[in-house]
Each structure stands twice: as structure tokens, then as C-alpha cells.
Short mmCIF file of C-alpha atoms in Angstrom, two decimals:
data_model
loop_
_atom_site.label_atom_id
_atom_site.label_comp_id
_atom_site.label_asym_id
_atom_site.label_seq_id
_atom_site.Cartn_x
_atom_site.Cartn_y
_atom_site.Cartn_z
CA MET S 164 -43.46 -63.96 -198.97
CA ASP S 165 -41.65 -60.79 -200.00
CA GLN S 166 -42.02 -58.61 -196.91
CA SER S 167 -40.25 -55.73 -198.67
CA ARG S 168 -43.43 -55.11 -200.66
CA ALA S 169 -46.26 -52.75 -199.68
CA PRO S 170 -49.06 -53.41 -202.21
CA ILE S 171 -51.42 -50.65 -201.08
CA MET S 172 -48.64 -48.06 -201.17
CA GLU S 173 -47.61 -49.26 -204.61
CA ALA S 174 -51.20 -48.99 -205.86
CA LEU S 175 -51.55 -45.46 -204.48
CA GLU S 176 -48.28 -44.42 -206.09
CA ASN S 177 -49.55 -45.74 -209.43
CA PHE S 178 -52.88 -44.01 -208.88
CA LYS S 179 -51.18 -40.62 -208.41
CA ASP S 180 -49.52 -41.05 -211.83
CA MET S 181 -52.85 -41.76 -213.54
CA ARG S 182 -54.13 -38.15 -213.32
CA ILE S 183 -57.70 -39.33 -212.74
CA VAL S 184 -60.41 -36.61 -212.84
CA PRO S 185 -62.46 -37.29 -209.66
CA PHE S 186 -66.24 -37.39 -209.94
CA ASP S 187 -66.47 -39.56 -206.82
CA VAL S 188 -66.11 -39.03 -203.09
CA PRO S 189 -64.50 -37.65 -200.98
CA GLY S 190 -65.85 -34.28 -201.92
CA HIS S 191 -62.67 -32.33 -201.26
CA LYS S 192 -61.44 -33.65 -204.65
CA ARG S 193 -57.83 -34.36 -203.79
CA GLY S 194 -57.73 -31.30 -201.53
CA ARG S 195 -58.85 -28.64 -203.99
CA GLY S 196 -62.18 -28.13 -202.27
CA SER S 197 -60.70 -27.65 -198.82
CA PRO S 198 -57.59 -25.48 -199.14
CA GLU S 199 -57.27 -24.83 -195.39
CA LEU S 200 -57.35 -28.54 -194.62
CA THR S 201 -54.91 -29.21 -197.47
CA LYS S 202 -52.54 -26.57 -196.11
CA PHE S 203 -52.76 -28.13 -192.65
CA LEU S 204 -52.35 -31.81 -193.69
CA GLY S 205 -50.36 -31.35 -196.89
CA GLN S 206 -51.11 -32.05 -200.52
CA GLN S 207 -49.48 -35.49 -200.38
CA CYS S 208 -51.94 -36.59 -197.71
CA MET S 209 -55.02 -35.19 -199.46
CA THR S 210 -54.06 -36.70 -202.80
CA VAL S 211 -54.28 -40.23 -201.43
CA ASP S 212 -57.39 -39.70 -199.29
CA VAL S 213 -59.45 -41.56 -201.86
CA ASN S 214 -62.40 -43.90 -202.15
CA SER S 215 -62.47 -47.54 -203.19
CA MET S 216 -62.16 -48.16 -206.94
CA LYS S 217 -61.01 -51.03 -209.11
CA PRO S 218 -57.28 -50.16 -209.13
CA LEU S 219 -57.31 -49.74 -205.33
CA ASP S 220 -59.52 -52.71 -204.34
CA ASN S 221 -62.29 -52.67 -201.72
CA LEU S 222 -61.79 -53.31 -198.00
CA CYS S 223 -65.16 -55.05 -197.63
CA HIS S 224 -64.44 -57.60 -200.35
CA PRO S 225 -60.76 -57.43 -201.32
CA THR S 226 -59.52 -59.29 -204.38
CA SER S 227 -56.29 -57.52 -205.35
CA VAL S 228 -53.97 -55.09 -203.53
CA ILE S 229 -55.78 -55.16 -200.17
CA ARG S 230 -55.93 -58.96 -200.35
CA GLU S 231 -52.17 -59.00 -201.02
CA ALA S 232 -51.59 -56.68 -198.04
CA GLU S 233 -53.65 -59.04 -195.86
CA GLU S 234 -51.62 -62.04 -197.00
CA LEU S 235 -48.34 -60.25 -196.27
CA ALA S 236 -49.61 -59.25 -192.82
CA ALA S 237 -50.70 -62.80 -192.06
CA ASP S 238 -47.27 -64.06 -193.06
CA ALA S 239 -45.48 -61.41 -190.97
CA PHE S 240 -47.58 -62.16 -187.86
CA GLY S 241 -47.56 -65.93 -188.26
CA ALA S 242 -51.34 -66.02 -188.70
CA ALA S 243 -53.54 -67.97 -191.08
CA HIS S 244 -55.26 -64.74 -192.07
CA ALA S 245 -55.11 -61.05 -191.21
CA PHE S 246 -57.67 -58.29 -191.65
CA LEU S 247 -56.91 -54.58 -191.98
CA MET S 248 -59.05 -52.77 -189.43
CA VAL S 249 -59.78 -49.05 -189.78
CA GLY S 250 -62.05 -48.68 -186.75
CA GLY S 251 -59.26 -49.13 -184.25
CA THR S 252 -58.70 -52.15 -182.05
CA THR S 253 -62.13 -51.46 -180.57
CA SER S 254 -63.73 -52.65 -183.81
CA SER S 255 -61.24 -55.52 -184.01
CA VAL S 256 -62.08 -56.71 -180.49
CA GLN S 257 -65.79 -56.45 -181.17
CA ALA S 258 -65.53 -58.39 -184.44
CA MET S 259 -63.43 -61.02 -182.68
CA ILE S 260 -66.08 -61.57 -180.01
CA LEU S 261 -69.04 -61.38 -182.40
CA SER S 262 -67.36 -64.10 -184.46
CA VAL S 263 -67.55 -66.71 -181.69
CA VAL S 264 -70.48 -65.89 -179.37
CA LYS S 265 -74.12 -64.97 -179.73
CA ARG S 266 -76.98 -64.12 -177.39
CA GLY S 267 -76.97 -66.31 -174.29
CA ASP S 268 -73.53 -67.81 -174.89
CA GLU S 269 -71.01 -67.66 -172.07
CA ILE S 270 -67.49 -66.27 -172.51
CA ILE S 271 -64.75 -66.53 -169.85
CA LEU S 272 -62.67 -63.39 -169.43
CA PRO S 273 -60.79 -61.27 -166.89
CA ARG S 274 -62.78 -58.35 -165.52
CA ASN S 275 -59.93 -55.89 -166.16
CA VAL S 276 -60.75 -55.80 -169.87
CA HIS S 277 -61.01 -52.77 -172.10
CA ARG S 278 -64.45 -51.26 -172.52
CA SER S 279 -64.60 -52.57 -176.10
CA VAL S 280 -64.89 -56.13 -174.77
CA ILE S 281 -67.92 -55.36 -172.62
CA ASN S 282 -69.38 -53.26 -175.45
CA ALA S 283 -69.25 -56.42 -177.56
CA LEU S 284 -71.20 -58.28 -174.86
CA VAL S 285 -73.84 -55.54 -174.99
CA LEU S 286 -74.06 -56.01 -178.77
CA THR S 287 -74.17 -59.82 -178.74
CA GLY S 288 -76.08 -60.53 -175.56
CA ALA S 289 -73.38 -62.98 -174.50
CA ILE S 290 -72.92 -63.61 -170.79
CA PRO S 291 -69.56 -62.86 -169.14
CA VAL S 292 -67.97 -65.35 -166.78
CA TYR S 293 -65.45 -63.16 -164.99
CA VAL S 294 -62.15 -64.43 -163.68
CA ASN S 295 -61.29 -61.74 -161.17
CA PRO S 296 -57.57 -60.97 -161.39
CA GLN S 297 -55.41 -61.00 -158.33
CA MET S 298 -53.88 -57.73 -157.21
CA ASN S 299 -50.38 -56.48 -156.50
CA ASP S 300 -51.17 -54.56 -153.33
CA ARG S 301 -47.97 -52.52 -153.37
CA LEU S 302 -48.59 -51.21 -156.88
CA GLY S 303 -52.38 -51.24 -156.78
CA ILE S 304 -52.60 -52.95 -160.18
CA SER S 305 -54.47 -56.02 -161.33
CA LEU S 306 -52.42 -58.95 -162.58
CA GLY S 307 -53.01 -61.66 -165.16
CA MET S 308 -55.40 -64.59 -164.90
CA SER S 309 -54.27 -67.49 -162.75
CA VAL S 310 -54.26 -70.77 -164.68
CA ALA S 311 -56.02 -72.42 -161.74
CA ASP S 312 -58.78 -69.79 -161.85
CA VAL S 313 -59.23 -70.25 -165.60
CA LYS S 314 -59.33 -74.04 -165.16
CA ALA S 315 -61.96 -73.67 -162.46
CA ALA S 316 -64.06 -71.38 -164.64
CA ILE S 317 -63.87 -73.80 -167.58
CA GLU S 318 -64.90 -76.72 -165.35
CA LYS S 319 -67.78 -74.71 -163.84
CA HIS S 320 -68.96 -73.41 -167.22
CA PRO S 321 -68.28 -76.25 -169.69
CA SER S 322 -70.68 -74.80 -172.27
CA ALA S 323 -68.77 -71.51 -172.54
CA LYS S 324 -67.74 -70.78 -176.12
CA ALA S 325 -64.49 -68.93 -175.57
CA VAL S 326 -61.84 -67.62 -173.21
CA LEU S 327 -60.47 -64.09 -173.68
CA VAL S 328 -56.97 -63.12 -172.51
CA ASN S 329 -55.22 -59.75 -172.23
CA ASN S 330 -51.77 -60.24 -173.77
CA PRO S 331 -50.37 -58.09 -172.18
CA THR S 332 -52.27 -55.76 -169.85
CA TYR S 333 -51.69 -52.01 -170.09
CA TYR S 334 -49.04 -52.42 -167.38
CA GLY S 335 -47.13 -55.16 -169.24
CA ILE S 336 -48.46 -58.15 -167.27
CA CYS S 337 -48.80 -61.41 -169.23
CA SER S 338 -50.83 -64.48 -168.29
CA ASN S 339 -49.73 -68.00 -169.18
CA ILE S 340 -51.48 -67.86 -172.53
CA ARG S 341 -50.01 -71.14 -173.84
CA GLU S 342 -51.49 -73.10 -170.94
CA ILE S 343 -54.79 -71.20 -171.15
CA VAL S 344 -54.99 -72.10 -174.85
CA ARG S 345 -54.30 -75.76 -174.02
CA LEU S 346 -57.03 -75.86 -171.36
CA ALA S 347 -59.57 -74.01 -173.50
CA HIS S 348 -58.99 -76.09 -176.62
CA ALA S 349 -59.22 -79.30 -174.62
CA ALA S 350 -62.67 -78.12 -173.53
CA GLY S 351 -63.70 -77.20 -177.09
CA MET S 352 -63.48 -73.46 -176.49
CA LYS S 353 -61.91 -70.78 -178.67
CA VAL S 354 -59.21 -68.45 -177.30
CA LEU S 355 -59.34 -64.75 -178.10
CA ALA S 356 -56.48 -62.38 -177.30
CA ASP S 357 -56.69 -58.64 -176.81
CA GLU S 358 -53.17 -57.73 -177.96
CA ALA S 359 -53.77 -54.00 -178.18
CA HIS S 360 -50.41 -53.53 -176.48
CA GLY S 361 -48.55 -56.51 -177.91
CA THR S 362 -47.66 -55.76 -181.54
CA HIS S 363 -43.95 -56.00 -180.74
CA PHE S 364 -44.35 -59.57 -179.41
CA TYR S 365 -44.44 -60.67 -183.05
CA PHE S 366 -41.26 -58.90 -184.15
CA GLY S 367 -38.92 -58.36 -181.20
CA GLU S 368 -36.44 -60.74 -179.62
CA ASN S 369 -36.85 -62.31 -176.16
CA MET S 370 -40.42 -61.04 -175.93
CA PRO S 371 -43.37 -62.71 -174.23
CA VAL S 372 -45.09 -65.21 -176.50
CA SER S 373 -47.56 -63.79 -179.01
CA ALA S 374 -51.12 -65.04 -179.20
CA MET S 375 -50.67 -66.62 -182.62
CA ALA S 376 -47.51 -68.43 -181.51
CA ALA S 377 -49.39 -69.65 -178.43
CA GLY S 378 -52.14 -71.17 -180.60
CA ALA S 379 -54.92 -68.60 -180.01
CA ASP S 380 -57.79 -68.57 -182.49
CA LEU S 381 -58.17 -64.79 -182.86
CA ALA S 382 -56.05 -61.81 -181.78
CA SER S 383 -56.63 -58.07 -182.01
CA VAL S 384 -53.41 -56.11 -182.51
CA SER S 385 -53.11 -52.31 -182.19
CA MET S 386 -50.55 -51.61 -184.88
CA HIS S 387 -50.88 -47.89 -184.17
CA LYS S 388 -49.65 -48.29 -180.59
CA SER S 389 -46.22 -49.93 -180.71
CA GLY S 390 -46.12 -50.64 -184.45
CA GLY S 391 -45.95 -47.14 -185.88
CA SER S 392 -49.09 -46.95 -188.04
CA LEU S 393 -51.66 -44.15 -187.89
CA THR S 394 -54.08 -43.85 -184.98
CA GLN S 395 -57.20 -45.99 -185.44
CA SER S 396 -55.46 -48.63 -187.59
CA SER S 397 -55.20 -52.22 -186.35
CA PHE S 398 -55.09 -55.85 -187.40
CA LEU S 399 -57.41 -58.73 -186.60
CA LEU S 400 -55.45 -62.00 -186.81
CA CYS S 401 -56.96 -65.46 -187.35
CA GLY S 402 -55.55 -68.84 -186.49
CA PRO S 403 -56.11 -71.85 -188.76
CA SER S 404 -59.22 -73.00 -186.84
CA MET S 405 -61.25 -69.96 -187.94
CA ASN S 406 -63.31 -69.56 -191.08
CA ALA S 407 -61.74 -66.32 -192.29
CA GLU S 408 -64.53 -65.45 -194.71
CA HIS S 409 -67.11 -65.80 -191.94
CA VAL S 410 -64.99 -63.48 -189.81
CA ARG S 411 -64.94 -60.98 -192.70
CA GLN S 412 -68.75 -61.09 -192.81
CA ILE S 413 -68.83 -60.28 -189.09
CA ILE S 414 -66.37 -57.40 -189.59
CA ASN S 415 -68.57 -56.02 -192.37
CA LEU S 416 -71.55 -55.83 -190.01
CA THR S 417 -69.99 -52.86 -188.22
CA GLN S 418 -66.89 -51.62 -190.05
CA THR S 419 -67.21 -48.75 -192.50
CA THR S 420 -67.74 -49.39 -196.21
CA SER S 421 -65.54 -46.34 -196.87
CA GLY S 422 -62.21 -47.60 -195.57
CA SER S 423 -59.57 -44.89 -195.19
CA TYR S 424 -56.65 -45.49 -197.51
CA LEU S 425 -54.52 -43.31 -195.24
CA LEU S 426 -55.08 -45.84 -192.45
CA MET S 427 -54.70 -48.86 -194.70
CA VAL S 428 -51.46 -47.68 -196.31
CA SER S 429 -50.08 -46.90 -192.85
CA LEU S 430 -50.76 -50.51 -191.84
CA ASP S 431 -49.12 -51.75 -195.03
CA ILE S 432 -45.98 -49.66 -194.64
CA SER S 433 -45.67 -50.27 -190.88
CA ARG S 434 -46.02 -54.01 -191.35
CA LYS S 435 -43.24 -53.87 -193.96
CA ASN S 436 -41.03 -51.85 -191.59
CA LEU S 437 -41.49 -54.25 -188.67
CA ALA S 438 -41.11 -57.35 -190.81
CA LEU S 439 -37.79 -56.07 -192.14
CA HIS S 440 -36.42 -54.20 -189.12
CA GLY S 441 -38.52 -55.27 -186.10
CA LYS S 442 -35.75 -57.02 -184.20
CA GLU S 443 -33.49 -53.99 -184.43
CA ILE S 444 -36.32 -51.55 -183.61
CA PHE S 445 -37.51 -53.36 -180.50
CA ARG S 446 -34.00 -54.12 -179.32
CA LYS S 447 -33.57 -50.34 -179.19
CA VAL S 448 -36.91 -49.90 -177.41
CA VAL S 449 -35.94 -52.43 -174.73
CA ASP S 450 -32.56 -50.71 -174.30
CA LEU S 451 -34.32 -47.35 -173.84
CA THR S 452 -36.83 -48.63 -171.29
CA THR S 453 -34.14 -50.55 -169.40
CA TYR S 454 -32.04 -47.39 -169.18
CA ALA S 455 -35.01 -45.28 -168.09
CA ARG S 456 -36.17 -47.86 -165.53
CA GLU S 457 -32.73 -47.92 -163.90
CA GLU S 458 -32.46 -44.13 -163.86
CA ILE S 459 -35.96 -43.64 -162.42
CA ASN S 460 -35.42 -46.23 -159.69
CA ALA S 461 -32.16 -44.50 -158.76
CA LEU S 462 -34.11 -41.28 -158.04
CA GLY S 463 -35.73 -42.75 -154.93
CA ASP S 464 -39.45 -43.14 -154.07
CA TYR S 465 -40.52 -43.91 -157.64
CA TYR S 466 -40.72 -47.57 -158.58
CA ALA S 467 -40.39 -48.40 -162.29
CA TYR S 468 -41.22 -52.08 -162.17
CA GLY S 469 -40.12 -54.82 -164.53
CA SER S 470 -39.48 -58.53 -164.88
CA GLU S 471 -38.82 -58.94 -161.14
CA LEU S 472 -42.63 -59.17 -160.83
CA ILE S 473 -42.69 -62.50 -162.67
CA ASN S 474 -44.11 -65.23 -160.43
CA GLY S 475 -44.82 -68.01 -162.93
CA ASP S 476 -48.61 -67.62 -162.79
CA THR S 477 -50.50 -64.32 -162.46
CA VAL S 478 -47.38 -62.60 -163.80
CA TYR S 479 -46.22 -65.35 -166.10
CA ASP S 480 -44.15 -62.92 -168.13
CA PHE S 481 -43.53 -59.18 -168.33
CA ASP S 482 -43.33 -56.87 -171.30
CA THR S 483 -40.10 -54.97 -170.71
CA THR S 484 -41.00 -52.30 -173.29
CA LYS S 485 -43.58 -50.98 -170.82
CA LEU S 486 -42.26 -48.13 -168.69
CA ALA S 487 -44.77 -48.19 -165.86
CA VAL S 488 -43.88 -46.16 -162.77
CA ASN S 489 -45.52 -46.36 -159.35
CA THR S 490 -45.69 -42.89 -157.80
CA LEU S 491 -47.30 -43.49 -154.42
CA ASP S 492 -44.12 -43.16 -152.33
CA VAL S 493 -43.69 -39.65 -153.76
CA GLY S 494 -47.06 -38.86 -152.19
CA LEU S 495 -48.70 -38.26 -155.58
CA ALA S 496 -51.26 -40.21 -157.52
CA GLY S 497 -50.14 -41.30 -160.95
CA ILE S 498 -52.72 -38.99 -162.54
CA GLU S 499 -51.25 -36.06 -160.60
CA VAL S 500 -47.76 -36.75 -161.95
CA TYR S 501 -49.31 -37.17 -165.41
CA ASP S 502 -50.91 -33.71 -165.18
CA ILE S 503 -47.78 -32.05 -163.80
CA LEU S 504 -45.61 -33.52 -166.56
CA ARG S 505 -47.95 -32.22 -169.25
CA ASP S 506 -48.79 -28.83 -167.75
CA PHE S 507 -45.35 -27.78 -166.50
CA TYR S 508 -42.79 -29.89 -168.37
CA ASP S 509 -44.44 -30.30 -171.79
CA ILE S 510 -44.22 -34.10 -171.50
CA GLN S 511 -47.26 -36.13 -172.51
CA THR S 512 -47.32 -39.64 -171.07
CA GLU S 513 -49.84 -42.34 -171.98
CA PHE S 514 -51.84 -42.26 -168.78
CA GLY S 515 -51.83 -41.89 -165.05
CA ASP S 516 -54.11 -43.83 -162.73
CA LEU S 517 -54.45 -43.61 -158.96
CA GLY S 518 -50.99 -45.01 -158.27
CA ASN S 519 -49.11 -45.39 -161.54
CA LEU S 520 -47.85 -43.56 -164.59
CA LEU S 521 -47.24 -45.17 -167.99
CA ALA S 522 -44.74 -43.73 -170.44
CA TYR S 523 -45.26 -45.50 -173.77
CA VAL S 524 -41.89 -46.13 -175.41
CA SER S 525 -41.88 -47.28 -179.01
CA VAL S 526 -40.37 -47.03 -182.48
CA GLY S 527 -40.13 -43.24 -182.56
CA ASP S 528 -38.49 -42.50 -179.18
CA ARG S 529 -34.98 -41.19 -178.63
CA GLU S 530 -32.60 -41.41 -175.69
CA ARG S 531 -32.74 -37.68 -175.07
CA ASP S 532 -36.54 -37.90 -174.71
CA LEU S 533 -36.11 -40.47 -171.93
CA GLU S 534 -33.46 -38.29 -170.29
CA ARG S 535 -35.90 -35.39 -170.27
CA LEU S 536 -38.57 -37.57 -168.65
CA VAL S 537 -36.18 -38.78 -165.94
CA ALA S 538 -35.06 -35.23 -165.20
CA ALA S 539 -38.65 -34.04 -164.96
CA LEU S 540 -39.56 -36.84 -162.54
CA ALA S 541 -36.57 -35.94 -160.39
CA ASP S 542 -37.69 -32.30 -160.31
CA ILE S 543 -41.28 -33.28 -159.48
CA ARG S 544 -40.05 -35.38 -156.56
CA ARG S 545 -38.00 -32.46 -155.28
CA ARG S 546 -40.79 -29.89 -155.66
CA TYR S 547 -44.00 -31.80 -154.93
CA LYS S 548 -43.21 -34.72 -152.62
CA ARG S 549 -45.67 -35.04 -149.74
CA ASP S 550 -47.11 -37.52 -147.26
CA LYS S 551 -48.74 -40.52 -148.95
CA ALA S 552 -51.08 -41.44 -146.09
CA THR S 553 -54.25 -40.17 -147.78
CA LEU S 554 -53.65 -41.81 -151.17
CA MET S 555 -55.86 -44.58 -152.48
CA ARG S 556 -53.98 -47.50 -154.05
CA GLN S 557 -56.18 -49.87 -156.01
CA GLU S 558 -57.00 -49.33 -159.69
CA TYR S 559 -59.47 -52.23 -159.67
CA ILE S 560 -62.42 -53.24 -157.50
CA SER S 561 -63.92 -56.69 -158.01
CA PRO S 562 -67.43 -56.25 -159.44
CA GLN S 563 -70.65 -57.74 -158.18
CA VAL S 564 -72.40 -58.88 -161.37
CA VAL S 565 -76.19 -59.04 -161.06
CA ALA S 566 -77.35 -58.91 -164.70
CA GLY S 567 -75.89 -59.41 -168.17
CA PRO S 568 -74.45 -56.31 -169.88
CA GLN S 569 -77.02 -56.30 -172.71
CA GLU S 570 -79.98 -56.81 -170.38
CA ALA S 571 -78.85 -53.97 -168.11
CA PHE S 572 -77.87 -51.57 -170.91
CA TYR S 573 -81.27 -51.81 -172.58
CA ALA S 574 -83.33 -52.00 -169.38
CA ASP S 575 -85.78 -49.32 -168.29
CA LYS S 576 -83.51 -46.94 -166.42
CA LYS S 577 -83.31 -43.61 -164.71
CA ALA S 578 -80.65 -41.14 -163.57
CA MET S 579 -79.83 -41.14 -159.87
CA PRO S 580 -77.37 -38.97 -157.88
CA LEU S 581 -74.16 -40.79 -156.97
CA GLU S 582 -74.76 -40.61 -153.23
CA GLU S 583 -78.23 -42.21 -153.58
CA SER S 584 -77.21 -45.03 -155.92
CA VAL S 585 -75.71 -47.54 -153.47
CA GLY S 586 -77.33 -50.93 -153.95
CA ARG S 587 -78.70 -50.05 -157.37
CA ILE S 588 -77.76 -51.90 -160.56
CA CYS S 589 -75.74 -49.78 -162.96
CA ALA S 590 -77.05 -49.47 -166.53
CA GLU S 591 -74.07 -47.67 -168.08
CA PHE S 592 -70.27 -47.55 -167.99
CA VAL S 593 -67.98 -45.58 -165.69
CA MET S 594 -64.27 -45.67 -166.51
CA CYS S 595 -61.06 -43.69 -166.32
CA TYR S 596 -59.64 -43.16 -169.80
CA PRO S 597 -56.94 -44.10 -170.51
CA PRO S 598 -56.81 -47.04 -169.91
CA GLY S 599 -60.54 -47.54 -170.51
CA ILE S 600 -61.11 -50.41 -168.07
CA PRO S 601 -64.59 -49.95 -166.57
CA ILE S 602 -64.95 -49.17 -162.88
CA LEU S 603 -68.59 -50.04 -163.38
CA ALA S 604 -70.22 -51.83 -166.31
CA PRO S 605 -73.91 -52.39 -167.07
CA GLY S 606 -75.38 -55.05 -164.81
CA GLU S 607 -73.05 -54.50 -161.85
CA ARG S 608 -74.07 -53.51 -158.33
CA ILE S 609 -73.07 -50.04 -157.19
CA THR S 610 -71.25 -50.34 -153.86
CA ARG S 611 -69.86 -47.82 -151.40
CA ASP S 612 -66.31 -48.84 -152.32
CA ILE S 613 -67.01 -48.09 -155.97
CA LEU S 614 -68.58 -44.72 -155.16
CA ASP S 615 -65.57 -43.84 -152.99
CA TYR S 616 -63.32 -44.76 -155.91
CA ILE S 617 -65.31 -42.60 -158.34
CA ARG S 618 -65.27 -39.62 -155.97
CA TYR S 619 -61.54 -40.01 -155.41
CA ALA S 620 -60.88 -40.29 -159.14
CA LYS S 621 -62.85 -37.08 -159.70
CA GLU S 622 -60.89 -35.31 -156.97
CA LYS S 623 -57.62 -36.39 -158.63
CA ASN S 624 -58.86 -35.06 -161.99
CA CYS S 625 -59.02 -38.41 -163.76
CA MET S 626 -60.83 -38.31 -167.10
CA LEU S 627 -64.05 -40.18 -166.32
CA LEU S 628 -66.04 -41.38 -169.33
CA GLY S 629 -69.00 -43.57 -170.19
CA THR S 630 -71.84 -41.85 -168.33
CA GLU S 631 -74.72 -39.90 -169.84
CA ASP S 632 -73.96 -37.20 -167.27
CA PRO S 633 -70.73 -35.52 -168.45
CA GLU S 634 -69.98 -34.37 -164.89
CA VAL S 635 -70.50 -37.90 -163.47
CA ASN S 636 -72.70 -36.58 -160.69
CA ASN S 637 -75.46 -39.01 -161.65
CA LEU S 638 -75.53 -42.64 -162.73
CA GLN S 639 -78.05 -44.45 -164.92
CA VAL S 640 -79.52 -47.31 -162.90
CA ILE S 641 -82.12 -49.97 -163.67
CA ARG S 642 -85.45 -48.52 -162.64
CA GLY S 643 -87.05 -50.09 -159.60
CA VAL S 644 -84.28 -52.63 -158.91
CA VAL S 645 -82.47 -52.40 -155.60
CA SER S 646 -79.90 -55.03 -154.66
CA PRO S 647 -78.74 -54.70 -151.04
CA GLU S 648 -75.00 -54.92 -150.38
#
């Protein structure tokens, strides 16, 4: 296919020339009704913030330009079909899961998944079979799924409908997705991949294998992360085993009927850019992260880790575009370095957890930006270094699952102070965001270790989300249920 085309952009360009008088939504009428917003975003943006109409197709049932954009995306990603998603990768992940499981079905997955995965289990009533990831104790991060652990889960739960894989994790860790696909398919199970952080796997050179190339059935790809499209725009990719029109029906259960053409055209243009120039773009990204990793490691105390972590199993491969830095030997939690960089150096990184910092390097970064980050980290080490003895390491605590997420979320529940909740069954989420991996999810036992983690995260000023109580002083628990440790 002609990857130099961008059908949605072309349709919008033609639409601007038509001089249509708008008696439809949106009500700002090409910006005239909201001059302050138009001044802030620009006339060009407001002119193409339009609604579905015949010349522009309809996201819910595309037959022309959006359908062409989907076909080009599928071709570029090596998929049988691709869907433009305007609800972020959260909606893509949820549609992916809703397409293969229903109430009571089992799905095998790592516990260090994004909240959107467990949200989908709340919606469907499916039952998670968790494969607890192993840990790298030095870094305090969870790794990929061991093939042996996945094999054991498949053998123990032969009626499970699917296996979900992170490809990669937020930290760049990749499981052996090819072998997991082989095992799952041999057992009659689908394979779903959360590739929120793996867009570049499809376009770069010498990258870890992409989900579609590995034979996965569905993959959710955050084009807005490493692909350059607008925030909240993503793709849902289908392999040849999936009924694409059934998947579209599932998407239409939850995705808006008023798809943003700003988001859709950004997907169209970004796909074109990566299809034509992806190798060159991601070669540059790898060069930048390699340079930064070497410079940061030369500073002392920081550890910017990379492909040396590969062990052939739980770290089957490593995404070298990820600039993840362990900060513990500086005596600072990752979230503390994150805050210092933003507040005193005007540098915004992707996230900091209890032991690590992630600087997201992608299509728009420059060498001088990396130099500024390295210099700031050197200055932070000089100014703020302290004893690390009191620092907590782990970003993940293995859960004790007592009830299914849907059952717990909709159970009769009550608020209970943190210090009184040990042994209770949680009925809501608790997570640090980013990355959005739950510390607690509905249906899991509240333990002292988890409460210590939550208190420590609050002390370190992590952004805790998911609870009804905005201060996270109370947790929603299932009323009347106590489960001793």
C-alpha cells in the first residue's frame, strides 16, 4: 500500500476548501463561537475540529477515508486489521479484553498490568489468573513473565480463554512473547498484548519483536507515546484469527460516537511518518538513549540499566529506547528525583517510583535535551546525596487475591481508615500514577506490607489515585468480610 498517503488529512484539507456553513456540532462553529479558545489553540486547529459527515466518514462504521486509514495502519503494523482509537490505550485495552472474555471466563496475565486491564475485568466479570512476576531486587522492579510460569498457569487453568502479555513493561522489560504465543495457541487460547510502550517495535531496527510479528491475536498500541500522535490516540491491532467486525462492535460499546478528527488525523499522519521514516527516527532515539545511559552511569551512584539485564527468560529482551535510571544509591527515591528535576531544573520526566526514574525519549527529543538532563542529575547528586539506609526498594508487592475484581468492586462496601483495614478485602484501586499499576485492586487482601508501601509512597509525595478518598486516608473495603493474614 502507498504509505505516503494520509486519507483523513486529505479529506480534511478538501473539507476546508468546501466553505461549508456549519449547522451541526461542535457548537463553537469552526472557532467563531469561542474566540479565546481559538486564540489559544489556533484557527487551523479549530477549523478541523469537526463532526462526522459523509465526506469525512464515521469512526463507528467507516466506509471511506477512515476505512482507508485503518487499512494503511494495518499494513504498516503488519496486522490483519487496525482500529483508530480515540479513548487512549485504556479504551483499546478494554476493547481487546472484552472481545475475548465474558463473565466467569479466566484470563492469564501478569499482576503488574496497567489499571485499564483490571478495569476491563471489572466490566466483564472475567476472573484473573495472575502470574506473579519475578523481581530484580537491586532495582526494585518487576520483570517479565517466566515461560515456565505461563506454562504452569495454562496447564492448571486449561479452560482459560486468553493470555495477556506486557510488551514491554514501563521499564523496557520484554517477556518471551513468541514462546508464550506458541504455548497459548497450542492450548486454544488467544494472546493479547499491551503494547502501550512498544509502538517503535514495529518500525525501528534491532528492536524486540512486536506482538503482531510474534503471532499475537490482539495488541493495543499507544501511538501517542513513542509514535508522535496526539495524547489519547492509539491503535488496536488484530491478527488474522480475529473477527474484525465483531471487535468493532465491542469497541462501539464504549468508545465515543463523536470521534475527534484532531486525534484521528494525528494517528493518520504519525503512521505515515513512521512508515516512511521510522527506521531513521528510532535509530536516532536509540543513539540518544545510549549516549545518555553511558553519561549517567559515568556520574556514579545512578544506574541507567539496559540490555545487560537480559537473562533469556524473565528479561527475554530489553527495549533500549527506555531511559530508566535507578536512584537508590544516591539516597533518593525515584519520585524525589522526579520532583527535584521538575521543581528546580524545569525538566519533566515521565515518572518516578520508589527507586527509579523514567525519562521517555522519542521522536521529538534532541541531544541538547539529554545533555541538560545529565547535567541536572549530576548536580542533584552533588547537592542532595544522602544515606540510602531508610529507602524502600520494591515497586511491586505480590497480591493475595480473595475475590474477583467485579464481585469486589460492586460488593456492599464501607470506608475504613488505613490503619484499621489490615485483613480486609479491598473494594477499590490504589495506585501510583504514572505508571498506573495497582498496588491494590478490588478483591485483594489488605496486608501490613501493602499499608507500609502506601504510607511510604505518601511520604515520598507519589501521586496516589484510584480511591474514593482523595487523601488516601481511608480505603473502601467489602463490608463484614475479614480475611486474616
